[in-house]
JSON list of C-alpha atoms in Angstrom, two decimals:
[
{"chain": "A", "resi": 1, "resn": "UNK", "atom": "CA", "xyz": [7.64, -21.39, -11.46]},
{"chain": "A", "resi": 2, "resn": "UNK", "atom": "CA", "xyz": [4.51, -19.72, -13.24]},
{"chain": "A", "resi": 3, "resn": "UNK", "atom": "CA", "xyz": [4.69, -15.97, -13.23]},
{"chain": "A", "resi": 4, "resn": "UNK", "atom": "CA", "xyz": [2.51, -13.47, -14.88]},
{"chain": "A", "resi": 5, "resn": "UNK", "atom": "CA", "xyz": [4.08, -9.76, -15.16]},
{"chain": "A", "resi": 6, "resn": "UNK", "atom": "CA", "xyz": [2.22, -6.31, -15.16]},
{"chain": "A", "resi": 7, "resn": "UNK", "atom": "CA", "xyz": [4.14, -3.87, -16.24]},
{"chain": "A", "resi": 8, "resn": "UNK", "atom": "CA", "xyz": [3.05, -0.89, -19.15]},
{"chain": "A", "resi": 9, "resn": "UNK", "atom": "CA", "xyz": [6.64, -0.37, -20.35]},
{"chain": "A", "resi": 10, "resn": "UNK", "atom": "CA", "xyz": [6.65, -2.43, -23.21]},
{"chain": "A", "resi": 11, "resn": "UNK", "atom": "CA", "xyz": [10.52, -2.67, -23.18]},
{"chain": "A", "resi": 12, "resn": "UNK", "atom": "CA", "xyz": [10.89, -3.65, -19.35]},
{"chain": "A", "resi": 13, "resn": "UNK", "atom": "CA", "xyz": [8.04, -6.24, -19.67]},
{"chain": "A", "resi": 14, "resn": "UNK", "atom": "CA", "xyz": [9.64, -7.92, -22.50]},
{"chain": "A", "resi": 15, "resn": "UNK", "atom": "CA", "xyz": [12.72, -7.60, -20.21]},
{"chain": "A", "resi": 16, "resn": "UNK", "atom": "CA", "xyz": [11.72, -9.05, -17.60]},
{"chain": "A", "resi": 17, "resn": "UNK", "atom": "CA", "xyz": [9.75, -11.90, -19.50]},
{"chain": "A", "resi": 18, "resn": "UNK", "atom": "CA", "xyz": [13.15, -12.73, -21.12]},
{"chain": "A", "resi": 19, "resn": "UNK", "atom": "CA", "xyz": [15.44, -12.38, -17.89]},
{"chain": "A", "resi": 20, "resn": "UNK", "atom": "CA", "xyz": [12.95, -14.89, -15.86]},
{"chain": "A", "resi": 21, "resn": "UNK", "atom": "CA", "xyz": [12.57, -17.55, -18.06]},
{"chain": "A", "resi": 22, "resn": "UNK", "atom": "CA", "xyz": [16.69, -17.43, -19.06]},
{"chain": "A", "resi": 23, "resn": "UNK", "atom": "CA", "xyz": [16.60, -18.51, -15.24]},
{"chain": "A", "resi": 24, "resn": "UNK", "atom": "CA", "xyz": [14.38, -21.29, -15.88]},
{"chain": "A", "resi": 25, "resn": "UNK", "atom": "CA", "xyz": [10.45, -19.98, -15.06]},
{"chain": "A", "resi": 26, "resn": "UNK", "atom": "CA", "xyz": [7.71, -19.75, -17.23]},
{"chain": "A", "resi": 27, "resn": "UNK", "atom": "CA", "xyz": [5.81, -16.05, -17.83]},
{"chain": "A", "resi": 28, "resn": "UNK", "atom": "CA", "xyz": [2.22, -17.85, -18.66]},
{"chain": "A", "resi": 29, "resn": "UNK", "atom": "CA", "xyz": [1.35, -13.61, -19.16]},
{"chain": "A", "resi": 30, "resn": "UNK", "atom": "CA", "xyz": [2.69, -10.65, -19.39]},
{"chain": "A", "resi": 31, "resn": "UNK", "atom": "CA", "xyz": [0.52, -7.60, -19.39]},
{"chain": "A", "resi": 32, "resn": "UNK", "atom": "CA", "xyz": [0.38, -4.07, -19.96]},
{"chain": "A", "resi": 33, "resn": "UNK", "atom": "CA", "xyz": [-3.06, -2.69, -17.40]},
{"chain": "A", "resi": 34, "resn": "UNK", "atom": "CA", "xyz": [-4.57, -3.75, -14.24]},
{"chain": "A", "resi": 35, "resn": "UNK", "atom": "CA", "xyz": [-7.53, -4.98, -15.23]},
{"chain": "A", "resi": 36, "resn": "UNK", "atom": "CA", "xyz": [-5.57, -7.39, -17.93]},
{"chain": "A", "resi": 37, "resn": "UNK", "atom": "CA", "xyz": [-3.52, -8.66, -14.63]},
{"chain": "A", "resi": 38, "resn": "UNK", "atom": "CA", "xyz": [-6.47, -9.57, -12.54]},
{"chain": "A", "resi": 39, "resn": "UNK", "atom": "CA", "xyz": [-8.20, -11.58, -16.13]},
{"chain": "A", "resi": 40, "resn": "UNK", "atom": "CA", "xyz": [-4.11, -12.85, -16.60]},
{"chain": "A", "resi": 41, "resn": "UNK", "atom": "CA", "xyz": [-4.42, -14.10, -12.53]},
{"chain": "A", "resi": 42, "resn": "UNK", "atom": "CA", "xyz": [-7.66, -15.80, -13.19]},
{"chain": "A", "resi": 43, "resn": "UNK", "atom": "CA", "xyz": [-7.02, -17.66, -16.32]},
{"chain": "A", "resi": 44, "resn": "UNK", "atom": "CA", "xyz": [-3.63, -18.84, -15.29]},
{"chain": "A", "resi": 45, "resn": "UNK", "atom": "CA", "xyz": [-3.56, -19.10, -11.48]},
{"chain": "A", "resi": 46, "resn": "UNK", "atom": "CA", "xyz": [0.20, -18.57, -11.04]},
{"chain": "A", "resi": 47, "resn": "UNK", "atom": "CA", "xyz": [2.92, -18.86, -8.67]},
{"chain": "A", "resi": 48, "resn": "UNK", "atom": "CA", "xyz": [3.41, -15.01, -8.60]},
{"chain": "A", "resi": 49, "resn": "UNK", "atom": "CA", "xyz": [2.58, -11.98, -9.75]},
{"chain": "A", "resi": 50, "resn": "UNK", "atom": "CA", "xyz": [5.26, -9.20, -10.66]},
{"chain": "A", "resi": 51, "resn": "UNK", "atom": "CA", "xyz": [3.11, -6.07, -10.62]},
{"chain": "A", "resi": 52, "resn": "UNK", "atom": "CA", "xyz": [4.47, -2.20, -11.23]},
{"chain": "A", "resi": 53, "resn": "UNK", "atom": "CA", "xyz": [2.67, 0.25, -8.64]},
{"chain": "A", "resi": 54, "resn": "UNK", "atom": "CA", "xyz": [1.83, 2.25, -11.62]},
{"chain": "A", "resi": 55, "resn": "UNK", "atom": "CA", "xyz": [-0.36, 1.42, -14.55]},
{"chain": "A", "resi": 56, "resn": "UNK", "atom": "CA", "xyz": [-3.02, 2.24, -16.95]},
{"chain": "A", "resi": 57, "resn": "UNK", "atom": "CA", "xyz": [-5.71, 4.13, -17.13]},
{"chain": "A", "resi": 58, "resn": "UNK", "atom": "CA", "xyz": [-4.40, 6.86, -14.58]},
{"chain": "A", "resi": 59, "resn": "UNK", "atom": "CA", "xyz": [-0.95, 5.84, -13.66]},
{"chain": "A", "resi": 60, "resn": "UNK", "atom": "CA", "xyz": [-1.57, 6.24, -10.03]},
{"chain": "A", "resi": 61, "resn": "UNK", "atom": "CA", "xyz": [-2.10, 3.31, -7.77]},
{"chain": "A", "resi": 62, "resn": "UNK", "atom": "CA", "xyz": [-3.57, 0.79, -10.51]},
{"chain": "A", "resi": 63, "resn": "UNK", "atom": "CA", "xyz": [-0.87, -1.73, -9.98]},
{"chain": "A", "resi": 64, "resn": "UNK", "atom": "CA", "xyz": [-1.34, -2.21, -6.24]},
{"chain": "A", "resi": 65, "resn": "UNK", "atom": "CA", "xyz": [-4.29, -1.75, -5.74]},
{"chain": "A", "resi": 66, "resn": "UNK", "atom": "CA", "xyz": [-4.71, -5.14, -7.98]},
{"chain": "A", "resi": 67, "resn": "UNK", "atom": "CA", "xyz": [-2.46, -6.77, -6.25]},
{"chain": "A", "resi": 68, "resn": "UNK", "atom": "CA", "xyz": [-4.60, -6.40, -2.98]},
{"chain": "A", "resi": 69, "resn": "UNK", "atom": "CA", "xyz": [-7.79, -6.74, -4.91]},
{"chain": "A", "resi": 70, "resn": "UNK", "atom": "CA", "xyz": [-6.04, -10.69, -6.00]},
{"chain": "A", "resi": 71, "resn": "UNK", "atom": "CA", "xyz": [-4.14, -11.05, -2.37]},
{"chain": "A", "resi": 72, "resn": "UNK", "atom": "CA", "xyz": [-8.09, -10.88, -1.05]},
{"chain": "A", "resi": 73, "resn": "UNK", "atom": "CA", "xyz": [-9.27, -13.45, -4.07]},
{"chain": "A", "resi": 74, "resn": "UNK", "atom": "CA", "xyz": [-6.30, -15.67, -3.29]},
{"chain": "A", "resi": 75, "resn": "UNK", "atom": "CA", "xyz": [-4.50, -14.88, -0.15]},
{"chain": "A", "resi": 76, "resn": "UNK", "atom": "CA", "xyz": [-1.65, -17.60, -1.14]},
{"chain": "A", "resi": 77, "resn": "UNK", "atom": "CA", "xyz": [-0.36, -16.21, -4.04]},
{"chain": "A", "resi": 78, "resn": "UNK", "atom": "CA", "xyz": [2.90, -14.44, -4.11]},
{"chain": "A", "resi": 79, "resn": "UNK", "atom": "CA", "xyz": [2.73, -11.00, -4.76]},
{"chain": "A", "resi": 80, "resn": "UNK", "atom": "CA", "xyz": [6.18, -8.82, -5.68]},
{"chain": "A", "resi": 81, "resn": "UNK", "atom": "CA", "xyz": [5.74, -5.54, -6.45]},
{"chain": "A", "resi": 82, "resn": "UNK", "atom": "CA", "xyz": [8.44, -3.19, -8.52]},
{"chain": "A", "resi": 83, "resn": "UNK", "atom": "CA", "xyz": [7.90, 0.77, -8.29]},
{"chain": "A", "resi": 84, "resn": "UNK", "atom": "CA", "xyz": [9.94, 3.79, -8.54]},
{"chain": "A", "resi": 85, "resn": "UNK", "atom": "CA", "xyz": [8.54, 5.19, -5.42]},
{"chain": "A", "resi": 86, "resn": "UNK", "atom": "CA", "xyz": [7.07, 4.29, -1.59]},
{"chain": "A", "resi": 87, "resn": "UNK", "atom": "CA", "xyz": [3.34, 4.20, -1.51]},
{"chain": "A", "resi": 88, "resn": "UNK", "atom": "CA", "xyz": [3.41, 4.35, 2.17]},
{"chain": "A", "resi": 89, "resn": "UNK", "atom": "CA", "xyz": [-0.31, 3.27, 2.51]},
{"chain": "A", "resi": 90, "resn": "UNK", "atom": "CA", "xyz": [-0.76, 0.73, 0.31]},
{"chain": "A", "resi": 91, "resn": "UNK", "atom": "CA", "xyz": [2.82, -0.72, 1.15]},
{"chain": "A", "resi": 92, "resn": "UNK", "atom": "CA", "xyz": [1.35, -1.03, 4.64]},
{"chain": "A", "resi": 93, "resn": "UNK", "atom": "CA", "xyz": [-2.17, -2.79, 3.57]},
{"chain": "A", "resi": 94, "resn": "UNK", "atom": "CA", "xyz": [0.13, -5.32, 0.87]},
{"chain": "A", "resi": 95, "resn": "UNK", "atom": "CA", "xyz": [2.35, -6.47, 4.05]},
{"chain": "A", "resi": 96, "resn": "UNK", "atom": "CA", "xyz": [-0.86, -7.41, 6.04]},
{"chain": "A", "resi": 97, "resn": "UNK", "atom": "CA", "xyz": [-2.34, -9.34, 3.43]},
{"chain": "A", "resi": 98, "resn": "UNK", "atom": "CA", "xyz": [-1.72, -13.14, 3.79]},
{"chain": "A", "resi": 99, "resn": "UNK", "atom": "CA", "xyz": [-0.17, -12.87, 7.24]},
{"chain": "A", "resi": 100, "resn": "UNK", "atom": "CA", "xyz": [2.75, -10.85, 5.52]},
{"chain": "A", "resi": 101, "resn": "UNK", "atom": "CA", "xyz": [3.79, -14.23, 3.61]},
{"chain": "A", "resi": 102, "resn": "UNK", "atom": "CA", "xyz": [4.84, -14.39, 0.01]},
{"chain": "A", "resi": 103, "resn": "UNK", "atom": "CA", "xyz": [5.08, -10.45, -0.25]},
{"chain": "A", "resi": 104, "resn": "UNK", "atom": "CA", "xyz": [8.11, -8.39, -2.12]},
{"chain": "A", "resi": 105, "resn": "UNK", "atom": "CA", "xyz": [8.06, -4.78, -2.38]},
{"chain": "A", "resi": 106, "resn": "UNK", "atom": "CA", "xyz": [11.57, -3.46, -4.55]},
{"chain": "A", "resi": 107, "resn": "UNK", "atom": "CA", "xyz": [11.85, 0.16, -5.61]},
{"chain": "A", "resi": 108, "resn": "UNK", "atom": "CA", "xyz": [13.32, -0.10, -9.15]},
{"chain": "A", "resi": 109, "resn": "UNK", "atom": "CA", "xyz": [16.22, 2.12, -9.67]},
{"chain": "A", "resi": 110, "resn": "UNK", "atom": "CA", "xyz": [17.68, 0.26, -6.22]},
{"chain": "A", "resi": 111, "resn": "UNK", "atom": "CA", "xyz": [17.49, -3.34, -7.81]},
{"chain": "A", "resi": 112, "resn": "UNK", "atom": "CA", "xyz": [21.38, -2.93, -8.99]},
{"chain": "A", "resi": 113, "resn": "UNK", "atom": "CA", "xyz": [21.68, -7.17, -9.69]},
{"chain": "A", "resi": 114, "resn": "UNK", "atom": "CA", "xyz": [19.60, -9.56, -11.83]},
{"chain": "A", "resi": 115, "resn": "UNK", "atom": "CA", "xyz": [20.86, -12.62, -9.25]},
{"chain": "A", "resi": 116, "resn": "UNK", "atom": "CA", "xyz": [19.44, -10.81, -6.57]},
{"chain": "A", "resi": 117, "resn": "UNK", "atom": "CA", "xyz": [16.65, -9.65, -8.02]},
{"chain": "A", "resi": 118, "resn": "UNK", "atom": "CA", "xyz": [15.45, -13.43, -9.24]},
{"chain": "A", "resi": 119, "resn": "UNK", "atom": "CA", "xyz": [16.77, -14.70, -5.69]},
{"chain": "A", "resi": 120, "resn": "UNK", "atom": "CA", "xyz": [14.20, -12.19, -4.31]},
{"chain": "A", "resi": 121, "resn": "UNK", "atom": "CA", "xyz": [11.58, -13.30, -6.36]},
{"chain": "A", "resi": 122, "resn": "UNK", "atom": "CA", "xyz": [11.67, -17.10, -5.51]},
{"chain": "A", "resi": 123, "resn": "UNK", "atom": "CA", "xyz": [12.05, -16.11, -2.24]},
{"chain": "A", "resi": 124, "resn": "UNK", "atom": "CA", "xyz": [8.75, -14.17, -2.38]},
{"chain": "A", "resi": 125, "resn": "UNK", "atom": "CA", "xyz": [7.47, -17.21, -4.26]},
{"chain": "A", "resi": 126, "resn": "UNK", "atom": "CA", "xyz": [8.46, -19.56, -1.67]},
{"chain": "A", "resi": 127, "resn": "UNK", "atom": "CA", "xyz": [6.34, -17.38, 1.31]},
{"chain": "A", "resi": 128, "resn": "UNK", "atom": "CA", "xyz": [9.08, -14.93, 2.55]},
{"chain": "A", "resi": 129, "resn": "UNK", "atom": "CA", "xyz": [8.68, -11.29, 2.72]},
{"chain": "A", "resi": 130, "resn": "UNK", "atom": "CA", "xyz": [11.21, -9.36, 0.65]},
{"chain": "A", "resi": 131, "resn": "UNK", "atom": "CA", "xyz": [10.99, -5.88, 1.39]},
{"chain": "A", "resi": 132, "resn": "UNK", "atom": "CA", "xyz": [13.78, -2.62, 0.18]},
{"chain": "A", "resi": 133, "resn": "UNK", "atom": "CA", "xyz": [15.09, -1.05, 3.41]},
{"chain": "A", "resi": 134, "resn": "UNK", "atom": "CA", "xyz": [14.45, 2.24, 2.24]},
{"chain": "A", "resi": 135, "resn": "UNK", "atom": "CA", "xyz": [10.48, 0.89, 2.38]},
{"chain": "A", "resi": 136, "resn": "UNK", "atom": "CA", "xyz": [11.00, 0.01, 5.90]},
{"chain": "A", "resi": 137, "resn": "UNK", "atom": "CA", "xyz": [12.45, 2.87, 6.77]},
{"chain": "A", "resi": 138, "resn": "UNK", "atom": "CA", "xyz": [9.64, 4.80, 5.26]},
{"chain": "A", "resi": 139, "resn": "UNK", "atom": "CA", "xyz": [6.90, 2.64, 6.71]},
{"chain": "A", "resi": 140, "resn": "UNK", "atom": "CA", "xyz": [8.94, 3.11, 10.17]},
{"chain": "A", "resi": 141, "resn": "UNK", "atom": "CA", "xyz": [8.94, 6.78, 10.06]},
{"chain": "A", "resi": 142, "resn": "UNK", "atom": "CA", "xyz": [5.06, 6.91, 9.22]},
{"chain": "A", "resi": 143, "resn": "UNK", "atom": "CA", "xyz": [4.35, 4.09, 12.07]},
{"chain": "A", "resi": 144, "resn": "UNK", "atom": "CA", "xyz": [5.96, 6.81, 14.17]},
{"chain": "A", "resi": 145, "resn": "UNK", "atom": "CA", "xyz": [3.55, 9.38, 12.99]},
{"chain": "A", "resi": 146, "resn": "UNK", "atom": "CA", "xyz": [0.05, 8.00, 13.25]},
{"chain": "A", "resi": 147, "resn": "UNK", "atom": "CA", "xyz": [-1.23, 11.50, 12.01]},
{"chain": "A", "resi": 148, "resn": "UNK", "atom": "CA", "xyz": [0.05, 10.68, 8.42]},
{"chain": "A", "resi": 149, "resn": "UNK", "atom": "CA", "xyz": [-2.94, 7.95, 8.36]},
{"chain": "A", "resi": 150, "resn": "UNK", "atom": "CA", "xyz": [-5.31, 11.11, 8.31]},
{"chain": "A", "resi": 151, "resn": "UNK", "atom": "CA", "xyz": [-6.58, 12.87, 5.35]},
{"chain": "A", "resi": 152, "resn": "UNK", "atom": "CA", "xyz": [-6.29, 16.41, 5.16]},
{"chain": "A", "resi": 153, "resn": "UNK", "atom": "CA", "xyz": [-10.19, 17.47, 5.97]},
{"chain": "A", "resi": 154, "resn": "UNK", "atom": "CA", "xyz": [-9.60, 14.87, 9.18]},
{"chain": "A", "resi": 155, "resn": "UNK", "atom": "CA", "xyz": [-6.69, 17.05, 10.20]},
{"chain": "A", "resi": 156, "resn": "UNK", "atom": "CA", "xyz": [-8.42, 19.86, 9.68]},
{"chain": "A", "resi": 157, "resn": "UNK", "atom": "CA", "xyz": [-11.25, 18.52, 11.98]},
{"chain": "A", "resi": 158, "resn": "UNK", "atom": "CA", "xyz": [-8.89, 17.10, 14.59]},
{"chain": "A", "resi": 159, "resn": "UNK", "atom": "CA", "xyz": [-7.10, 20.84, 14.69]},
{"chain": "A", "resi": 160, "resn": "UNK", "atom": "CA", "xyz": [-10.94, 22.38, 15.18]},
{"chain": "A", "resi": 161, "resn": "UNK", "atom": "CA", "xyz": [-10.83, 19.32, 18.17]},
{"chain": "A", "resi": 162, "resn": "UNK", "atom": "CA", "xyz": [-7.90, 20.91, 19.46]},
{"chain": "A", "resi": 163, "resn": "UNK", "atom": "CA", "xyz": [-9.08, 24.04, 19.65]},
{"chain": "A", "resi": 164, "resn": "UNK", "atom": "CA", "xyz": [-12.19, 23.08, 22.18]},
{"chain": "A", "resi": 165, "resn": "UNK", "atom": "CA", "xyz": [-14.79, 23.27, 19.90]},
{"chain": "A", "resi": 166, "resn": "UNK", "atom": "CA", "xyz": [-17.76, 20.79, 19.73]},
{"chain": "A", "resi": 167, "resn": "UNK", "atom": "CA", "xyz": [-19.03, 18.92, 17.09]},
{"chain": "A", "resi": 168, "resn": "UNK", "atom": "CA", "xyz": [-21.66, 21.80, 16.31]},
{"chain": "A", "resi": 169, "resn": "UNK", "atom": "CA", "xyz": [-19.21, 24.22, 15.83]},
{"chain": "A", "resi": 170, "resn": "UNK", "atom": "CA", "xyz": [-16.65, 22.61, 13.49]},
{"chain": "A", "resi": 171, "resn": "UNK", "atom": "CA", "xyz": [-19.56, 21.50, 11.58]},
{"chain": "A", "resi": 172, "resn": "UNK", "atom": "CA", "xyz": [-20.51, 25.28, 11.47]},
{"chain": "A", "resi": 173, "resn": "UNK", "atom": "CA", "xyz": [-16.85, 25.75, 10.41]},
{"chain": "A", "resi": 174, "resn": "UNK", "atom": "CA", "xyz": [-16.35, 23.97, 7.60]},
{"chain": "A", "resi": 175, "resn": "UNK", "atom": "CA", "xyz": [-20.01, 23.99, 6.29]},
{"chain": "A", "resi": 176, "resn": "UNK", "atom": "CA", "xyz": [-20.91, 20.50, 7.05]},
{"chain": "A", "resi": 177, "resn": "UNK", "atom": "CA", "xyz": [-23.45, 18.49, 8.65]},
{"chain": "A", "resi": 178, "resn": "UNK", "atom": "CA", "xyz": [-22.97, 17.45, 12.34]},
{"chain": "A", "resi": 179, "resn": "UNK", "atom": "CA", "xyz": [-23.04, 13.61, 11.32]},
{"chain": "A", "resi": 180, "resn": "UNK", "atom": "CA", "xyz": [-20.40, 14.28, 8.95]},
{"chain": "A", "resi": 181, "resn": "UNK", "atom": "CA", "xyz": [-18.36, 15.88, 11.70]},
{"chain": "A", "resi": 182, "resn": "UNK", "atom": "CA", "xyz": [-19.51, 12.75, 13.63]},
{"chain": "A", "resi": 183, "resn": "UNK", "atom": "CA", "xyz": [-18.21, 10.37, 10.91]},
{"chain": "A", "resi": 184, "resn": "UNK", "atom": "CA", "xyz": [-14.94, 12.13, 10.22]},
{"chain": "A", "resi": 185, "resn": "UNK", "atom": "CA", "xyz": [-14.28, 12.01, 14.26]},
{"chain": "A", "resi": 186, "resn": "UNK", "atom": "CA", "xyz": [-14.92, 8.27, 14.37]},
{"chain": "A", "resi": 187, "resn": "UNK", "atom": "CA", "xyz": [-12.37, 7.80, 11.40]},
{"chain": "A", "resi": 188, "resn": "UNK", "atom": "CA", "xyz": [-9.65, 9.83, 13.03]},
{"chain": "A", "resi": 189, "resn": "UNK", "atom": "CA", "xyz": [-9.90, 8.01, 16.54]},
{"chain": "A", "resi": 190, "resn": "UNK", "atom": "CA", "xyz": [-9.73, 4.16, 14.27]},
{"chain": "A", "resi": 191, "resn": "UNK", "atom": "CA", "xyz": [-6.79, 5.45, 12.08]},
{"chain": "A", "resi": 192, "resn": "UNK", "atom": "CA", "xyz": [-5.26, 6.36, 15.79]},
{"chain": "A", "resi": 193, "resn": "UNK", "atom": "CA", "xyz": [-5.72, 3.33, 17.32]},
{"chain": "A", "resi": 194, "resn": "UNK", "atom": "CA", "xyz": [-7.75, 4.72, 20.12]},
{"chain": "A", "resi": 195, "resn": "UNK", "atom": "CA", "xyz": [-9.34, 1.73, 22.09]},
{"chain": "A", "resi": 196, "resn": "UNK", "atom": "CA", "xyz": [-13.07, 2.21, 22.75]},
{"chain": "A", "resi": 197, "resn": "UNK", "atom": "CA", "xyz": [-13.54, 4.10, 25.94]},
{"chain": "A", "resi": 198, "resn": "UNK", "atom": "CA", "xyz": [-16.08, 7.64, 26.75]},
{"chain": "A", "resi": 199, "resn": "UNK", "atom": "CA", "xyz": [-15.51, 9.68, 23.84]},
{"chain": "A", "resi": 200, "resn": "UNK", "atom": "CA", "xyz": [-14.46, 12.88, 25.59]},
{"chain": "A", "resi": 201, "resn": "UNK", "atom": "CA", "xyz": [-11.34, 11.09, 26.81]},
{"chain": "A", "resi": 202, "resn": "UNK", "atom": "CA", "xyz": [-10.83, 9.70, 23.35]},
{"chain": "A", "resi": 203, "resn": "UNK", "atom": "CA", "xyz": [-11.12, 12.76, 21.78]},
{"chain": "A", "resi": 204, "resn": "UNK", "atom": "CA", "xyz": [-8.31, 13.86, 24.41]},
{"chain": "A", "resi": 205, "resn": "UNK", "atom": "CA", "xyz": [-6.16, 11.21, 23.52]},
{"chain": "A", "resi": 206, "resn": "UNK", "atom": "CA", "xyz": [-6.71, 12.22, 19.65]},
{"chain": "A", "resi": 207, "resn": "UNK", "atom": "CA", "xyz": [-5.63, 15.76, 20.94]},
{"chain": "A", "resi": 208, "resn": "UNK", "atom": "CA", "xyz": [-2.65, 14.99, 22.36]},
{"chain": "A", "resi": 209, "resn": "UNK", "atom": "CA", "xyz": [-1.35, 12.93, 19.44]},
{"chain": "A", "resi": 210, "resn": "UNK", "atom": "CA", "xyz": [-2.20, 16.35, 17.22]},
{"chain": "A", "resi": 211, "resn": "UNK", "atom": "CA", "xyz": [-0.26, 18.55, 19.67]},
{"chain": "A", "resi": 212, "resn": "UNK", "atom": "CA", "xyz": [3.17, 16.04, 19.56]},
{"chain": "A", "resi": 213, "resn": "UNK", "atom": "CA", "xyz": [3.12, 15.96, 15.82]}
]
């Protein structure tokens, strides 16, 4: 099996380069930035990619957000991604991608066996979904709270909804245009999942969803 590994800790990508191919695959790259993965995916075309969440230049999202950028470019290859934390959000878009085939998502400090760990990653390689419970459980509890899809200025304008007040006025309230108003309200009802329908019952709906969070 090809594999090319993004990781910026010099010691735990030589690690991992050495621990995959004593079980017999090949690391055709192993890189230390996002943008080096994506060239790595191109010039290689691998099996999988073993990405961290985390990675040059700001140590944010770098990681993942490649590994969705190359899930789009190639919606076959295998994708497992290592972090120390959820990323609720992006965990959720990476498990959509490629009908939720040939996807791992492991939070480091709960990978406790190198078996398992290279069982889950020929696994992911082969087209199943490997995912850490305590992922699930996370992307559970936010699928149970649809308001944690919003950002903050959207809660603040779905509050202002709550409250009665029409587009006019929140836009008078937080010093904005009406057609931003107007954009942020057709954000929060899509991040809802509220159906097409008149907007005043929509914006009901949205209402009521504020009110049992």
């Amino acid at each position: 099996m090809r594999v090319v590994i993004a990781e910026d800790a010099v010691l735990l990508r030589e690690g991992l380069a050495g621990l995959l191919e004593r079980f017999g695959h090949q690391v055709v790259a192993a890189v230390g930035d996002a943008g080096a993965l994506l060239v790595a995916v191109e010039e290689h075309l691998p099996d999988i990619v073993v990405a961290d969440v985390r990675m040059p230049p700001g140590y944010t999202d770098e990681g993942v957000r490649a590994a969705l950028e190359l899930r789009a470019r190639h919606p076959s290859l295998a994708v497992l991604v290592l972090s120390q934390y959820v990323e609720q959000t992006y965990a959720a878009e990476l498990l959509d991608t490629g009908s939720g085939t040939g996807i791992g998502y492991l939070l480091k400090d709960r990978v406790g066996d190198v078996r398992e760990f290279v069982d889950a990653l020929e696994r992911v390689a082969a087209g199943h979904t490997v995912v850490d419970p305590e992922v699930v459980r996370q992307l559970l509890r936010r699928r149970r709270d649809p308001l944690t899809r919003l950002t903050a200025r959207e809660l603040e304008v779905l509050g202002l909804i709550a409250e009665g007040r029409s587009n006019a006025a929140i836009a008078r309230a937080l010093v904005v245009t009406e057609a931003a108003v107007a954009k942020h309200i057709a954000n929060i009802l899509g991040k809802l999942d509220l159906p097409p329908a008149h907007d005043d019952h929509r914006r009901v709906l949205a209402v009521l969803a504020y009110l049992r969070a």
